Every structure is written in structure tokens, then in C-alpha cells.
mmCIF file of C-alpha atoms and ligand atoms in Angstrom:
data_model
loop_
_atom_site.group_PDB
_atom_site.id
_atom_site.type_symbol
_atom_site.label_atom_id
_atom_site.label_comp_id
_atom_site.label_asym_id
_atom_site.label_seq_id
_atom_site.Cartn_x
_atom_site.Cartn_y
_atom_site.Cartn_z
ATOM 1 C CA UNK A 383 -65.724 27.528 13.476
ATOM 2 C CA UNK A 384 -67.187 30.362 15.242
ATOM 3 C CA UNK A 385 -66.165 33.215 13.037
ATOM 4 C CA UNK A 386 -67.786 36.310 12.758
ATOM 5 C CA UNK A 387 -69.337 36.333 9.169
ATOM 6 C CA UNK A 388 -68.999 32.404 8.958
ATOM 7 C CA UNK A 389 -72.051 30.569 7.414
ATOM 8 C CA UNK A 390 -72.095 26.768 7.954
ATOM 9 C CA UNK A 391 -73.271 25.648 5.004
ATOM 10 C CA UNK A 392 -73.060 21.892 6.154
ATOM 11 C CA UNK A 393 -75.671 22.913 8.523
ATOM 12 C CA UNK A 394 -79.152 21.204 7.658
ATOM 13 C CA UNK A 395 -80.952 24.474 7.395
ATOM 14 C CA UNK A 396 -78.363 25.687 4.959
ATOM 15 C CA UNK A 397 -78.338 22.667 2.728
ATOM 16 C CA UNK A 398 -82.292 22.983 2.192
ATOM 17 C CA UNK A 399 -81.700 26.793 1.353
ATOM 18 C CA UNK A 400 -78.370 26.092 -1.403
ATOM 19 C CA UNK A 401 -81.135 23.113 -2.868
ATOM 20 C CA UNK A 402 -83.937 24.680 -3.090
ATOM 21 C CA UNK A 403 -81.673 28.490 -4.867
ATOM 22 C CA UNK A 404 -78.942 25.960 -7.101
ATOM 23 C CA UNK A 405 -80.790 22.383 -7.321
ATOM 24 C CA UNK A 406 -80.136 19.404 -6.693
ATOM 25 C CA UNK A 407 -77.603 17.834 -6.969
ATOM 26 C CA UNK A 408 -75.157 19.554 -5.371
ATOM 27 C CA UNK A 409 -71.499 19.732 -4.418
ATOM 28 C CA UNK A 410 -70.958 22.280 -1.781
ATOM 29 C CA UNK A 411 -67.564 23.509 -1.132
ATOM 30 C CA UNK A 412 -67.084 25.597 2.045
ATOM 31 C CA UNK A 413 -63.809 27.839 1.714
ATOM 32 C CA UNK A 414 -63.595 28.223 5.223
ATOM 33 C CA UNK A 415 -62.895 24.815 5.324
ATOM 34 C CA UNK A 416 -60.327 24.702 2.702
ATOM 35 C CA UNK A 417 -58.304 27.482 4.478
ATOM 36 C CA UNK A 418 -58.959 25.354 7.917
ATOM 37 C CA UNK A 419 -57.051 22.422 6.425
ATOM 38 C CA UNK A 420 -54.445 24.003 4.337
ATOM 39 C CA UNK A 421 -53.701 26.221 7.825
ATOM 40 C CA UNK A 422 -53.534 22.819 9.676
ATOM 41 C CA UNK A 423 -51.215 20.945 7.132
ATOM 42 C CA UNK A 424 -48.932 24.083 6.931
ATOM 43 C CA UNK A 425 -48.588 24.276 10.730
ATOM 44 C CA UNK A 426 -47.961 20.013 10.797
ATOM 45 C CA UNK A 427 -44.802 20.589 8.468
ATOM 46 C CA UNK A 428 -43.388 24.204 9.180
ATOM 47 C CA UNK A 429 -41.221 25.464 6.548
ATOM 48 C CA UNK A 430 -42.315 23.165 3.681
ATOM 49 C CA UNK A 431 -44.153 24.937 0.509
ATOM 50 C CA UNK A 432 -47.326 23.127 -0.132
ATOM 51 C CA UNK A 433 -48.280 23.133 -3.440
ATOM 52 C CA UNK A 434 -51.911 21.892 -3.585
ATOM 53 C CA UNK A 435 -52.499 18.991 -6.459
ATOM 54 C CA UNK A 436 -55.387 19.847 -8.999
ATOM 55 C CA UNK A 437 -56.510 16.634 -9.661
ATOM 56 C CA UNK A 438 -58.821 15.790 -6.658
ATOM 57 C CA UNK A 439 -60.685 18.945 -7.262
ATOM 58 C CA UNK A 440 -59.762 21.033 -10.040
ATOM 59 C CA UNK A 441 -62.164 24.568 -9.120
ATOM 60 C CA UNK A 442 -61.450 27.932 -9.378
ATOM 61 C CA UNK A 443 -63.040 28.507 -6.064
ATOM 62 C CA UNK A 444 -60.463 26.291 -4.289
ATOM 63 C CA UNK A 445 -57.731 27.396 -6.525
ATOM 64 C CA UNK A 446 -58.676 31.162 -5.133
ATOM 65 C CA UNK A 447 -58.865 30.503 -2.090
ATOM 66 C CA UNK A 448 -55.385 28.591 -1.427
ATOM 67 C CA UNK A 449 -53.575 31.114 -3.660
ATOM 68 C CA UNK A 450 -54.971 34.180 -0.954
ATOM 69 C CA UNK A 451 -53.356 31.827 1.410
ATOM 70 C CA UNK A 452 -49.692 31.700 -0.145
ATOM 71 C CA UNK A 453 -49.765 27.456 -1.503
ATOM 72 C CA UNK A 454 -48.638 26.794 -4.524
ATOM 73 C CA UNK A 455 -49.947 24.573 -6.929
ATOM 74 C CA UNK A 456 -49.506 21.347 -8.918
ATOM 75 C CA UNK A 457 -50.486 20.236 -11.913
ATOM 76 C CA UNK A 458 -50.419 17.525 -13.845
ATOM 77 C CA UNK A 459 -51.673 18.012 -17.873
ATOM 78 C CA UNK A 460 -52.520 21.155 -19.810
ATOM 79 C CA UNK A 461 -55.846 21.361 -18.796
ATOM 80 C CA UNK A 462 -54.841 22.270 -15.217
ATOM 81 C CA UNK A 463 -51.814 24.194 -16.801
ATOM 82 C CA UNK A 464 -54.869 26.959 -17.695
ATOM 83 C CA UNK A 465 -57.351 26.931 -15.483
ATOM 84 C CA UNK A 466 -54.278 28.337 -13.316
ATOM 85 C CA UNK A 467 -53.553 30.564 -16.085
ATOM 86 C CA UNK A 468 -56.977 31.637 -16.691
ATOM 87 C CA UNK A 469 -57.418 32.416 -12.581
ATOM 88 C CA UNK A 470 -54.251 34.551 -12.733
ATOM 89 C CA UNK A 471 -51.613 32.301 -11.154
ATOM 90 C CA UNK A 472 -47.878 33.665 -10.899
ATOM 91 C CA UNK A 473 -46.560 30.249 -12.614
ATOM 92 C CA UNK A 474 -43.493 30.411 -10.448
ATOM 93 C CA UNK A 475 -46.186 28.647 -7.546
ATOM 94 C CA UNK A 476 -46.447 26.326 -9.946
ATOM 95 C CA UNK A 477 -44.950 22.061 -10.830
ATOM 96 C CA UNK A 478 -45.685 20.145 -12.934
ATOM 97 C CA UNK A 479 -45.443 16.555 -11.926
ATOM 98 C CA UNK A 480 -47.007 14.225 -14.558
ATOM 99 C CA UNK A 481 -43.944 11.616 -15.344
ATOM 100 C CA UNK A 482 -45.238 11.038 -18.985
ATOM 101 C CA UNK A 483 -45.874 14.096 -20.727
ATOM 102 C CA UNK A 484 -46.427 14.690 -24.547
ATOM 103 C CA UNK A 485 -43.836 17.010 -26.145
ATOM 104 C CA UNK A 486 -47.201 19.364 -26.473
ATOM 105 C CA UNK A 487 -47.830 19.195 -23.006
ATOM 106 C CA UNK A 488 -43.889 20.528 -21.910
ATOM 107 C CA UNK A 489 -44.773 23.355 -24.751
ATOM 108 C CA UNK A 490 -47.859 24.049 -23.413
ATOM 109 C CA UNK A 491 -46.609 24.315 -19.995
ATOM 110 C CA UNK A 492 -43.162 25.688 -20.672
ATOM 111 C CA UNK A 493 -45.251 28.674 -22.375
ATOM 112 C CA UNK A 494 -47.239 29.236 -19.039
ATOM 113 C CA UNK A 495 -44.350 29.826 -18.087
ATOM 114 C CA UNK A 496 -43.717 27.006 -15.749
ATOM 115 C CA UNK A 497 -40.585 25.356 -15.598
ATOM 116 C CA UNK A 498 -40.272 22.534 -13.151
ATOM 117 C CA UNK A 499 -41.545 19.262 -14.638
ATOM 118 C CA UNK A 500 -41.143 15.264 -13.420
ATOM 119 C CA UNK A 501 -39.414 12.855 -15.215
ATOM 120 C CA UNK A 502 -39.051 8.784 -14.071
ATOM 121 C CA UNK A 503 -37.260 7.203 -17.245
ATOM 122 C CA UNK A 504 -34.525 7.641 -19.945
ATOM 123 C CA UNK A 505 -37.326 8.398 -22.415
ATOM 124 C CA UNK A 506 -38.905 11.087 -20.850
ATOM 125 C CA UNK A 507 -35.428 13.104 -19.518
ATOM 126 C CA UNK A 508 -34.411 12.540 -23.352
ATOM 127 C CA UNK A 509 -37.497 15.030 -23.889
ATOM 128 C CA UNK A 510 -36.647 17.875 -22.123
ATOM 129 C CA UNK A 511 -32.846 17.899 -24.010
ATOM 130 C CA UNK A 512 -34.597 21.003 -26.682
ATOM 131 C CA UNK A 513 -35.814 23.141 -23.115
ATOM 132 C CA UNK A 514 -32.893 22.608 -21.261
ATOM 133 C CA UNK A 515 -32.160 26.300 -21.516
ATOM 134 C CA UNK A 516 -35.572 27.165 -19.345
ATOM 135 C CA UNK A 517 -37.047 23.258 -17.800
ATOM 136 C CA UNK A 518 -35.650 22.089 -14.553
ATOM 137 C CA UNK A 519 -35.981 18.552 -13.941
ATOM 138 C CA UNK A 520 -37.103 16.153 -10.348
ATOM 139 C CA UNK A 521 -36.873 12.771 -10.848
ATOM 140 C CA UNK A 522 -39.349 10.806 -9.706
ATOM 141 C CA UNK A 523 -38.119 7.703 -6.733
ATOM 142 C CA UNK A 524 -40.840 5.187 -6.428
ATOM 143 C CA UNK A 525 -40.901 3.590 -3.041
ATOM 144 C CA UNK A 526 -43.945 0.344 -3.220
ATOM 145 C CA UNK A 527 -46.561 0.905 -0.852
ATOM 146 C CA UNK A 528 -49.248 -2.094 -0.653
ATOM 147 C CA UNK A 529 -51.360 -0.669 2.407
ATOM 148 C CA UNK A 530 -52.273 2.617 0.866
ATOM 149 C CA UNK A 531 -55.450 2.633 -0.935
ATOM 150 C CA UNK A 532 -54.092 4.019 -4.316
ATOM 151 C CA UNK A 533 -50.068 2.456 -4.194
ATOM 152 C CA UNK A 534 -49.237 5.705 -6.835
ATOM 153 C CA UNK A 535 -45.139 4.179 -7.223
ATOM 154 C CA UNK A 536 -46.721 0.998 -8.911
ATOM 155 C CA UNK A 537 -47.589 2.970 -12.039
ATOM 156 C CA UNK A 538 -44.727 5.710 -11.792
ATOM 157 C CA UNK A 539 -41.554 6.179 -10.865
ATOM 158 C CA UNK A 540 -37.964 4.698 -11.186
ATOM 159 C CA UNK A 541 -36.761 2.765 -8.337
ATOM 160 C CA UNK A 542 -34.242 4.178 -6.078
ATOM 161 C CA UNK A 543 -31.363 2.494 -7.285
ATOM 162 C CA UNK A 544 -31.887 3.263 -10.661
ATOM 163 C CA UNK A 545 -32.442 6.941 -10.091
ATOM 164 C CA UNK A 546 -29.157 8.262 -9.913
ATOM 165 C CA UNK A 547 -28.160 6.812 -13.510
ATOM 166 C CA UNK A 548 -31.505 9.070 -14.890
ATOM 167 C CA UNK A 549 -29.328 12.235 -12.893
ATOM 168 C CA UNK A 550 -26.580 11.265 -14.794
ATOM 169 C CA UNK A 551 -28.086 11.417 -17.574
ATOM 170 C CA UNK A 552 -29.879 14.851 -17.140
ATOM 171 C CA UNK A 553 -26.736 16.172 -16.686
ATOM 172 C CA UNK A 554 -25.114 14.519 -19.701
ATOM 173 C CA UNK A 555 -27.764 15.852 -21.881
ATOM 174 C CA UNK A 556 -27.410 19.510 -19.608
ATOM 175 C CA UNK A 557 -30.913 19.660 -18.048
ATOM 176 C CA UNK A 558 -30.660 21.084 -14.871
ATOM 177 C CA UNK A 559 -31.592 18.983 -11.935
ATOM 178 C CA UNK A 560 -33.030 20.094 -9.356
ATOM 179 C CA UNK A 561 -33.566 17.123 -6.790
ATOM 180 C CA UNK A 562 -36.052 14.165 -6.344
ATOM 181 C CA UNK A 563 -39.810 13.388 -5.671
ATOM 182 C CA UNK A 564 -42.090 10.673 -4.733
ATOM 183 C CA UNK A 565 -45.546 10.093 -3.973
ATOM 184 C CA UNK A 566 -46.238 7.186 -1.151
ATOM 185 C CA UNK A 567 -49.893 6.458 -2.513
ATOM 186 C CA UNK A 568 -52.675 8.293 -1.185
ATOM 187 C CA UNK A 569 -55.025 8.383 1.729
ATOM 188 C CA UNK A 570 -51.495 6.618 2.828
ATOM 189 C CA UNK A 571 -52.044 4.325 6.230
ATOM 190 C CA UNK A 572 -49.119 5.645 8.266
ATOM 191 C CA UNK A 573 -46.225 8.032 7.851
ATOM 192 C CA UNK A 574 -43.440 5.397 7.755
ATOM 193 C CA UNK A 575 -43.255 5.309 3.925
ATOM 194 C CA UNK A 576 -42.508 8.964 4.010
ATOM 195 C CA UNK A 577 -39.884 8.395 6.373
ATOM 196 C CA UNK A 578 -38.436 5.660 4.360
ATOM 197 C CA UNK A 579 -38.675 7.877 1.505
ATOM 198 C CA UNK A 580 -37.207 10.898 2.628
ATOM 199 C CA UNK A 581 -33.990 8.826 4.062
ATOM 200 C CA UNK A 582 -33.354 7.322 0.757
ATOM 201 C CA UNK A 583 -33.587 10.536 -1.264
ATOM 202 C CA UNK A 584 -31.307 12.528 1.314
ATOM 203 C CA UNK A 585 -29.157 10.291 0.199
ATOM 204 C CA UNK A 586 -29.517 10.484 -3.002
ATOM 205 C CA UNK A 587 -29.441 14.112 -2.896
ATOM 206 C CA UNK A 588 -26.181 14.408 -1.428
ATOM 207 C CA UNK A 589 -24.687 11.722 -3.868
ATOM 208 C CA UNK A 590 -26.143 13.780 -6.991
ATOM 209 C CA UNK A 591 -24.633 16.759 -5.308
ATOM 210 C CA UNK A 592 -21.249 15.176 -4.992
ATOM 211 C CA UNK A 593 -20.915 13.430 -8.927
ATOM 212 C CA UNK A 594 -21.755 17.533 -9.501
ATOM 213 C CA UNK A 595 -24.922 16.188 -11.480
ATOM 214 C CA UNK A 596 -26.771 19.572 -10.784
ATOM 215 C CA UNK A 597 -28.040 22.201 -8.106
ATOM 216 C CA UNK A 598 -29.893 18.657 -6.620
ATOM 217 C CA UNK A 599 -31.564 21.586 -3.802
ATOM 218 C CA UNK A 600 -35.218 19.880 -3.812
ATOM 219 C CA UNK A 601 -36.945 17.607 -2.191
ATOM 220 C CA UNK A 602 -40.567 17.043 -3.069
ATOM 221 C CA UNK A 603 -42.310 14.279 -0.553
ATOM 222 C CA UNK A 604 -45.498 14.288 -2.648
ATOM 223 C CA UNK A 605 -49.053 13.614 -0.913
ATOM 224 C CA UNK A 606 -51.117 10.968 0.785
ATOM 225 C CA UNK A 607 -51.960 12.883 3.888
ATOM 226 C CA UNK A 608 -54.932 10.791 5.699
ATOM 227 C CA UNK A 609 -58.511 12.423 6.308
ATOM 228 C CA UNK A 610 -61.423 10.475 7.870
ATOM 229 C CA UNK A 611 -63.941 8.872 6.366
ATOM 230 C CA UNK A 612 -66.095 6.281 7.837
ATOM 231 C CA UNK A 613 -62.730 5.442 9.289
ATOM 232 C CA UNK A 614 -61.110 8.208 11.624
ATOM 233 C CA UNK A 615 -57.202 8.325 11.024
ATOM 234 C CA UNK A 616 -54.764 10.214 13.412
ATOM 235 C CA UNK A 617 -55.141 14.054 13.498
ATOM 236 C CA UNK A 618 -52.572 15.500 10.892
ATOM 237 C CA UNK A 619 -50.580 17.089 13.652
ATOM 238 C CA UNK A 620 -49.752 13.754 15.247
ATOM 239 C CA UNK A 621 -48.755 11.813 11.371
ATOM 240 C CA UNK A 622 -47.064 14.119 10.579
ATOM 241 C CA UNK A 623 -44.614 13.843 13.621
ATOM 242 C CA UNK A 624 -42.465 11.458 12.057
ATOM 243 C CA UNK A 625 -41.978 13.464 8.927
ATOM 244 C CA UNK A 626 -40.920 16.309 10.755
ATOM 245 C CA UNK A 627 -37.971 14.465 12.387
ATOM 246 C CA UNK A 628 -36.914 12.903 9.303
ATOM 247 C CA UNK A 629 -36.419 16.171 7.248
ATOM 248 C CA UNK A 630 -35.195 17.886 10.547
ATOM 249 C CA UNK A 631 -32.128 15.813 9.178
ATOM 250 C CA UNK A 632 -31.966 17.201 5.936
ATOM 251 C CA UNK A 633 -29.048 19.854 5.501
ATOM 252 C CA UNK A 634 -30.328 23.021 5.387
ATOM 253 C CA UNK A 635 -29.751 24.053 1.745
ATOM 254 C CA UNK A 636 -32.890 21.841 1.005
ATOM 255 C CA UNK A 637 -35.637 23.139 -0.062
ATOM 256 C CA UNK A 638 -38.972 20.396 0.959
ATOM 257 C CA UNK A 639 -42.233 21.054 -0.926
ATOM 258 C CA UNK A 640 -45.853 18.753 -0.770
ATOM 259 C CA UNK A 641 -48.229 18.321 -3.197
ATOM 260 C CA UNK A 642 -51.363 17.535 -0.472
ATOM 261 C CA UNK A 643 -54.485 17.122 -2.675
ATOM 262 C CA UNK A 644 -57.129 14.929 -0.832
ATOM 263 C CA UNK A 645 -55.835 16.628 3.052
ATOM 264 C CA UNK A 646 -56.846 20.204 1.403
ATOM 265 C CA UNK A 647 -59.984 19.513 -0.641
ATOM 266 C CA UNK A 648 -61.579 16.065 1.258
ATOM 267 C CA UNK A 649 -63.512 17.594 4.362
ATOM 268 C CA UNK A 650 -64.594 21.012 2.762
ATOM 269 C CA UNK A 651 -66.841 19.578 0.556
ATOM 270 C CA UNK A 652 -70.492 17.518 1.118
ATOM 271 C CA UNK A 653 -72.474 15.798 -1.825
ATOM 272 C CA UNK A 654 -76.389 16.709 -2.240
ATOM 273 C CA UNK A 655 -78.396 14.586 -3.453
ATOM 274 C CA UNK A 656 -82.891 14.462 -3.659
ATOM 275 C CA UNK A 657 -84.906 10.800 -3.662
ATOM 276 C CA UNK A 658 -86.402 10.746 -6.843
ATOM 277 C CA UNK A 659 -88.463 7.945 -6.065
ATOM 278 C CA UNK A 660 -88.062 4.403 -4.031
ATOM 279 C CA UNK A 661 -89.563 0.800 -3.800
ATOM 280 C CA UNK A 662 -89.451 -2.265 -1.476
ATOM 281 C CA UNK A 663 -87.676 -5.255 -2.863
ATOM 282 C CA UNK A 664 -87.316 -8.153 -0.480
ATOM 283 C CA UNK A 665 -87.603 -6.395 2.548
ATOM 284 C CA UNK A 666 -85.496 -3.106 1.662
ATOM 285 C CA UNK A 667 -86.657 0.094 0.764
ATOM 286 C CA UNK A 668 -84.698 1.440 -2.082
ATOM 287 C CA UNK A 669 -84.494 5.015 -3.002
ATOM 288 C CA UNK A 670 -82.785 5.966 -5.896
ATOM 289 C CA UNK A 671 -81.162 9.383 -5.769
ATOM 290 C CA UNK A 672 -80.304 12.000 -8.076
ATOM 291 C CA UNK A 673 -76.376 11.229 -8.169
ATOM 292 C CA UNK A 674 -74.233 7.757 -8.036
ATOM 293 C CA UNK A 675 -71.497 6.305 -8.710
ATOM 294 C CA UNK A 676 -71.383 7.348 -12.015
ATOM 295 C CA UNK A 677 -71.334 11.298 -10.411
ATOM 296 C CA UNK A 678 -70.462 12.332 -7.030
ATOM 297 C CA UNK A 679 -69.863 9.106 -6.043
ATOM 298 C CA UNK A 680 -67.211 7.926 -8.559
ATOM 299 C CA UNK A 681 -64.840 7.604 -5.875
ATOM 300 C CA UNK A 682 -66.442 4.651 -5.044
ATOM 301 C CA UNK A 683 -64.936 2.944 -7.967
ATOM 302 C CA UNK A 684 -62.166 4.926 -8.187
ATOM 303 C CA UNK A 685 -61.037 5.984 -5.047
ATOM 304 C CA UNK A 686 -61.793 2.729 -2.632
ATOM 305 C CA UNK A 687 -63.976 5.660 -0.984
ATOM 306 C CA UNK A 688 -67.014 5.462 1.510
ATOM 307 C CA UNK A 689 -68.460 8.135 2.528
ATOM 308 C CA UNK A 690 -70.598 8.784 5.321
ATOM 309 C CA UNK A 691 -73.854 8.838 4.867
ATOM 310 C CA UNK A 692 -77.152 10.637 6.297
ATOM 311 C CA UNK A 693 -80.563 11.601 5.885
ATOM 312 C CA UNK A 694 -81.451 15.102 6.430
ATOM 313 C CA UNK A 695 -84.603 13.910 7.497
ATOM 314 C CA UNK A 696 -83.815 12.392 11.254
ATOM 315 C CA UNK A 697 -86.084 11.065 13.541
ATOM 316 C CA UNK A 698 -89.058 8.476 13.091
ATOM 317 C CA UNK A 699 -88.362 4.331 12.923
ATOM 318 C CA UNK A 700 -85.159 3.760 11.233
ATOM 319 C CA UNK A 701 -85.161 0.824 8.246
ATOM 320 C CA UNK A 702 -82.477 -0.947 6.563
ATOM 321 C CA UNK A 703 -82.590 0.812 3.491
ATOM 322 C CA UNK A 704 -80.314 0.719 0.197
ATOM 323 C CA UNK A 705 -79.366 3.761 -1.613
ATOM 324 C CA UNK A 706 -79.277 3.982 -5.415
ATOM 325 C CA UNK A 707 -78.022 5.972 -8.151
ATOM 326 C CA UNK A 708 -80.085 7.272 -11.262
ATOM 327 C CA UNK A 709 -78.553 5.354 -13.708
ATOM 328 C CA UNK A 710 -80.069 2.502 -15.361
ATOM 329 C CA UNK A 711 -77.169 0.980 -14.471
ATOM 330 C CA UNK A 712 -76.898 -2.814 -11.797
ATOM 331 C CA UNK A 713 -73.448 -1.696 -10.559
ATOM 332 C CA UNK A 714 -74.771 2.405 -9.314
ATOM 333 C CA UNK A 715 -75.622 1.167 -6.284
ATOM 334 C CA UNK A 716 -74.242 4.004 -2.969
ATOM 335 C CA UNK A 717 -74.903 1.948 0.034
ATOM 336 C CA UNK A 718 -77.024 -1.165 1.167
ATOM 337 C CA UNK A 719 -78.033 -1.874 4.499
ATOM 338 C CA UNK A 720 -77.818 1.743 5.699
ATOM 339 C CA UNK A 721 -80.693 2.570 8.310
ATOM 340 C CA UNK A 722 -82.702 5.062 7.634
ATOM 341 C CA UNK A 723 -85.920 6.488 8.389
ATOM 342 C CA UNK A 724 -88.577 6.284 5.988
ATOM 343 C CA UNK A 725 -87.809 8.781 3.116
ATOM 344 C CA UNK A 726 -89.878 9.887 0.131
ATOM 345 C CA UNK A 727 -89.536 12.066 -3.105
ATOM 346 C CA UNK A 728 -87.594 15.219 -2.730
ATOM 347 C CA UNK A 729 -85.973 14.217 0.766
ATOM 348 C CA UNK A 730 -82.304 14.957 0.601
ATOM 349 C CA UNK A 731 -79.192 12.430 1.273
ATOM 350 C CA UNK A 732 -76.207 13.771 2.326
ATOM 351 C CA UNK A 733 -72.631 12.288 1.725
ATOM 352 C CA UNK A 734 -69.688 13.931 3.735
ATOM 353 C CA UNK A 735 -65.794 14.210 3.289
ATOM 354 C CA UNK A 736 -67.007 13.846 -0.351
ATOM 355 C CA UNK A 737 -64.132 16.886 -1.893
ATOM 356 C CA UNK A 738 -62.006 14.283 -3.302
ATOM 357 C CA UNK A 739 -62.219 12.328 -6.175
ATOM 358 C CA UNK A 740 -65.764 12.612 -6.278
ATOM 359 C CA UNK A 741 -66.817 15.027 -8.582
ATOM 360 C CA UNK A 742 -63.661 15.436 -10.781
ATOM 361 C CA UNK A 743 -63.996 11.952 -11.648
ATOM 362 C CA UNK A 744 -67.948 12.007 -12.364
ATOM 363 C CA UNK A 745 -69.273 11.405 -15.782
ATOM 364 C CA UNK A 746 -72.692 11.773 -17.031
ATOM 365 C CA UNK A 747 -73.496 8.553 -18.177
ATOM 366 C CA UNK A 748 -77.462 8.539 -18.987
ATOM 367 C CA UNK A 749 -77.386 12.094 -19.504
ATOM 368 C CA UNK A 750 -77.779 12.774 -15.417
ATOM 369 C CA UNK A 751 -75.575 15.886 -15.453
ATOM 370 C CA UNK A 752 -72.788 16.197 -12.920
ATOM 371 C CA UNK A 753 -73.918 18.082 -9.775
ATOM 372 C CA UNK A 754 -73.892 21.871 -9.558
ATOM 373 C CA UNK A 755 -70.788 23.116 -7.686
ATOM 374 C CA UNK A 756 -71.516 25.448 -5.194
ATOM 375 C CA UNK A 757 -68.675 27.476 -3.192
ATOM 376 C CA UNK A 758 -69.444 29.212 -0.057
ATOM 377 C CA UNK A 759 -67.243 31.298 2.231
ATOM 378 C CA UNK A 760 -65.021 32.463 -0.300
ATOM 379 C CA UNK A 761 -65.368 35.674 1.431
ATOM 380 C CA UNK A 762 -66.730 34.502 4.498
ATOM 381 C CA UNK A 763 -70.220 34.822 4.654
ATOM 382 C CA UNK A 764 -70.554 34.266 1.137
ATOM 383 C CA UNK A 765 -73.889 32.025 1.285
ATOM 384 C CA UNK A 766 -73.054 30.742 -2.352
ATOM 385 C CA UNK A 767 -71.879 30.915 -5.528
ATOM 386 C CA UNK A 768 -71.984 28.990 -8.933
ATOM 387 C CA UNK A 769 -69.737 29.274 -11.962
ATOM 388 C CA UNK A 770 -68.693 28.490 -15.169
ATOM 389 C CA UNK A 771 -66.346 25.313 -14.882
HETATM 390 C C1 PLP O 903 -52.662 12.557 -6.722
HETATM 391 C C2 PLP O 903 -51.258 13.225 -7.215
HETATM 392 C C3 PLP O 903 -51.119 13.929 -5.651
HETATM 393 C C4 PLP O 903 -52.574 14.226 -4.664
HETATM 394 O O1 PLP O 903 -52.151 13.763 -3.791
HETATM 395 P P1 PLP O 903 -52.881 12.923 -2.466
HETATM 396 O O2 PLP O 903 -53.241 11.826 -2.178
HETATM 397 O O3 PLP O 903 -54.355 13.318 -2.714
HETATM 398 O O4 PLP O 903 -52.433 13.898 -1.709
HETATM 399 C C5 PLP O 903 -50.127 14.719 -5.739
HETATM 400 N N1 PLP O 903 -49.038 14.555 -6.203
HETATM 401 C C6 PLP O 903 -48.980 13.659 -7.619
HETATM 402 C C7 PLP O 903 -47.989 13.800 -8.501
HETATM 403 C C8 PLP O 903 -50.298 12.923 -8.065
HETATM 404 O O5 PLP O 903 -50.864 12.486 -9.098
#
């Protein structure tokens, strides 16, 4: 990346400047990296309309950056609906994909102008009877994926063998059926589940259309696109090659959409924490940071995440060290046995690829505040903006 005006906020000098200016802990979002990720995925999936799933990082700078590129959005809660509404995103660009909703959630979403919803069981389909003049449904089908970091098909989705029954119920109630959706699970280990699910859904779309159960012109292939953490994954173009091939077999009338979350934001943010204090225990140096597993490293608990960690201070002899969070809970340890130079209070630790499912699931346990979010390069060259979130 060597664009004119581009400031790399992930460089040590910029990291130090941002901490001096905005304090610690920080989550630094680089909007230029968001753009790069979006364009890479769009190139790997030509013709697929990308709906950024807000859940991994629901931050206004991310949403504005993606909206400017033509992205659509995937919302799951009334809070997410309100966030995009506040930012002036056209509701036609949004879909609501939580398979389980209260009537109030449906009404809030419709009031904002968003009309596409997801259902995965008869009870949920029936909730749309009063709104059948406006609402349209995608039926979520489950394809189990025990290898994924998070197997979303365990909790949601109806088995492929029940999907047509559900489609018939929607038709009987006069609810418009737009098609089918799935989510194979986040950080998918390979693209084969996507391919299997696309092929099965192609069959369902054809059968439902033959039976005149609705327009059936949409296939939503969900998210799950993987990124590098400590372990590397195939680059996205290669990962998506079999998916592209499977999509090419669909009839031309089928519109394909996807709901990427992690892939867009994961590599586009870093976490910066400061050493608060240290102690030598059992021959190891323990460093206590102002951010931990109750904060920006919550992904270690909820997302099985292992983030590349480094000390900004380089050089010198390295010692096996422990990085711990600030709370008084012993579970709050980020990493054991990391090789680090000898640190002192005030030194900085950087976690890479921490944009997805980290800050979003952080708490303020023990009154340690969540990291301040700084967005950089929303306009190329912008050196840092903090806003009310
Ligand atoms: C979480 C979620 C996503 C995003 O998934 P990633 O694996 O982060 O790409 C997309 N769609 C739905 C319905 C989700 O729940």
C-alpha cells in the first residue's frame, strides 16, 4: 500500500502517536484496509452483492466506508437497524437476517424501511402473516460444519429436507418467498461446505419455483470467509474459486448475495494496550496490560481467537513472558509463553487482526473501560477520528 496521502496507522511511529493523542487501550481501524478487503472479496466473487454483517464490528466509520464503495448491509438486531438508519443508509441496501425475532423487532425493522427477513421454522414464518403486504422472506437452511470455528448451523437453520415444507407454509399464508440462505460457520476451513450448500439450495430454488411457492430469485450464501491469524489460510481468490464455479451453474435469474463480516474487518484493525505493571513469578515475567479477555481480547473466549501479538519495543534479549489483562480474574490472561524483550510500565503491546468479534463483544468488567476506537484514513490521510459510539 503506497497510495498518496495514505498514512499507515499500523506502523510503530503512528501507533505511538495515536496512543499519545488518544490514550490507551485503543482499537485502531484503518479504513483503507477495509476498502482493500472489500474490493478483494468483490473481485473473488464477481456479480455477488456483498452485505457487510455488522455484528463483528458495528462501527460508524466502517459502515460509512463500505457504503461509499456500494456495499449493502446485513443487520440482525434493532440496535443495528438504528445504527444504519442514523447514518442515512438506504433501507433498500439492507436485509435483516436474525432467524428469531420478536414482533417488536420486525416492526422496528419495517418502520426503518427494511423489508427482507430470514426465517427458519414454522413459528417464525407465521410471525410475518400480519406483514405479508410488505415483508419478504429468505428461508435459512442448515448445513452442519463441525470444522468451522463457530458452527452456526447448530443453532439456526432448518434441515434441507424440511425447507420445502417451510416454503409451502409461507406460500399458504400469502408471504412472499424470495429464496434461501445459509451460513456455513465463521472462519470456514475450506470452501467445500459453501459449495455443498449452494448446490443443495439451487435444487430447492428450482423445486420451489416449479411448485409456484414464490419468486425464489435470491440465494444468500452467508459469510464465513476466512482470514490469517496465527495460522495462514488460502488467499481469498483461491478460496472462492470452487464457490465461483458452483455459482456459475445457477440460472441467470438467480441473484446471489453474501454476508461477509470477519473478512472485511478482521485484518483492518489492531489493538494497542499498555503495560500497567509487571511481576516476576515462577521464573516468568508477567506483564499486566490495560486490555484483556474481558475487553478487546474477548474473541479469545467467544471466537476461539488467537491473535498475533508483539511488543512495539524490539531488540534486546527475549524472555518467556505472560501477557495478562487488567481485571482481578485469573482467567484474564491473553498469552502465556510469549517471547518478549524485558518490558516496563508504559510499553505498548500490539495485537494484529483484531477487527472482528473483539471490541464488539468486550465488556467493562471491573470498570476497566472498553478500548477507545480510532478510525484512520476514512478520507485518505485522515490521521485519526474518535466518535461517540
Ligand atoms: C455473524 C454472521 C455473519 C458474518 O459471518 P462471518 O463469518 O464473520 O463472515 C453473516 N451472516 C449472519 C447471519 C451472521 O450471523
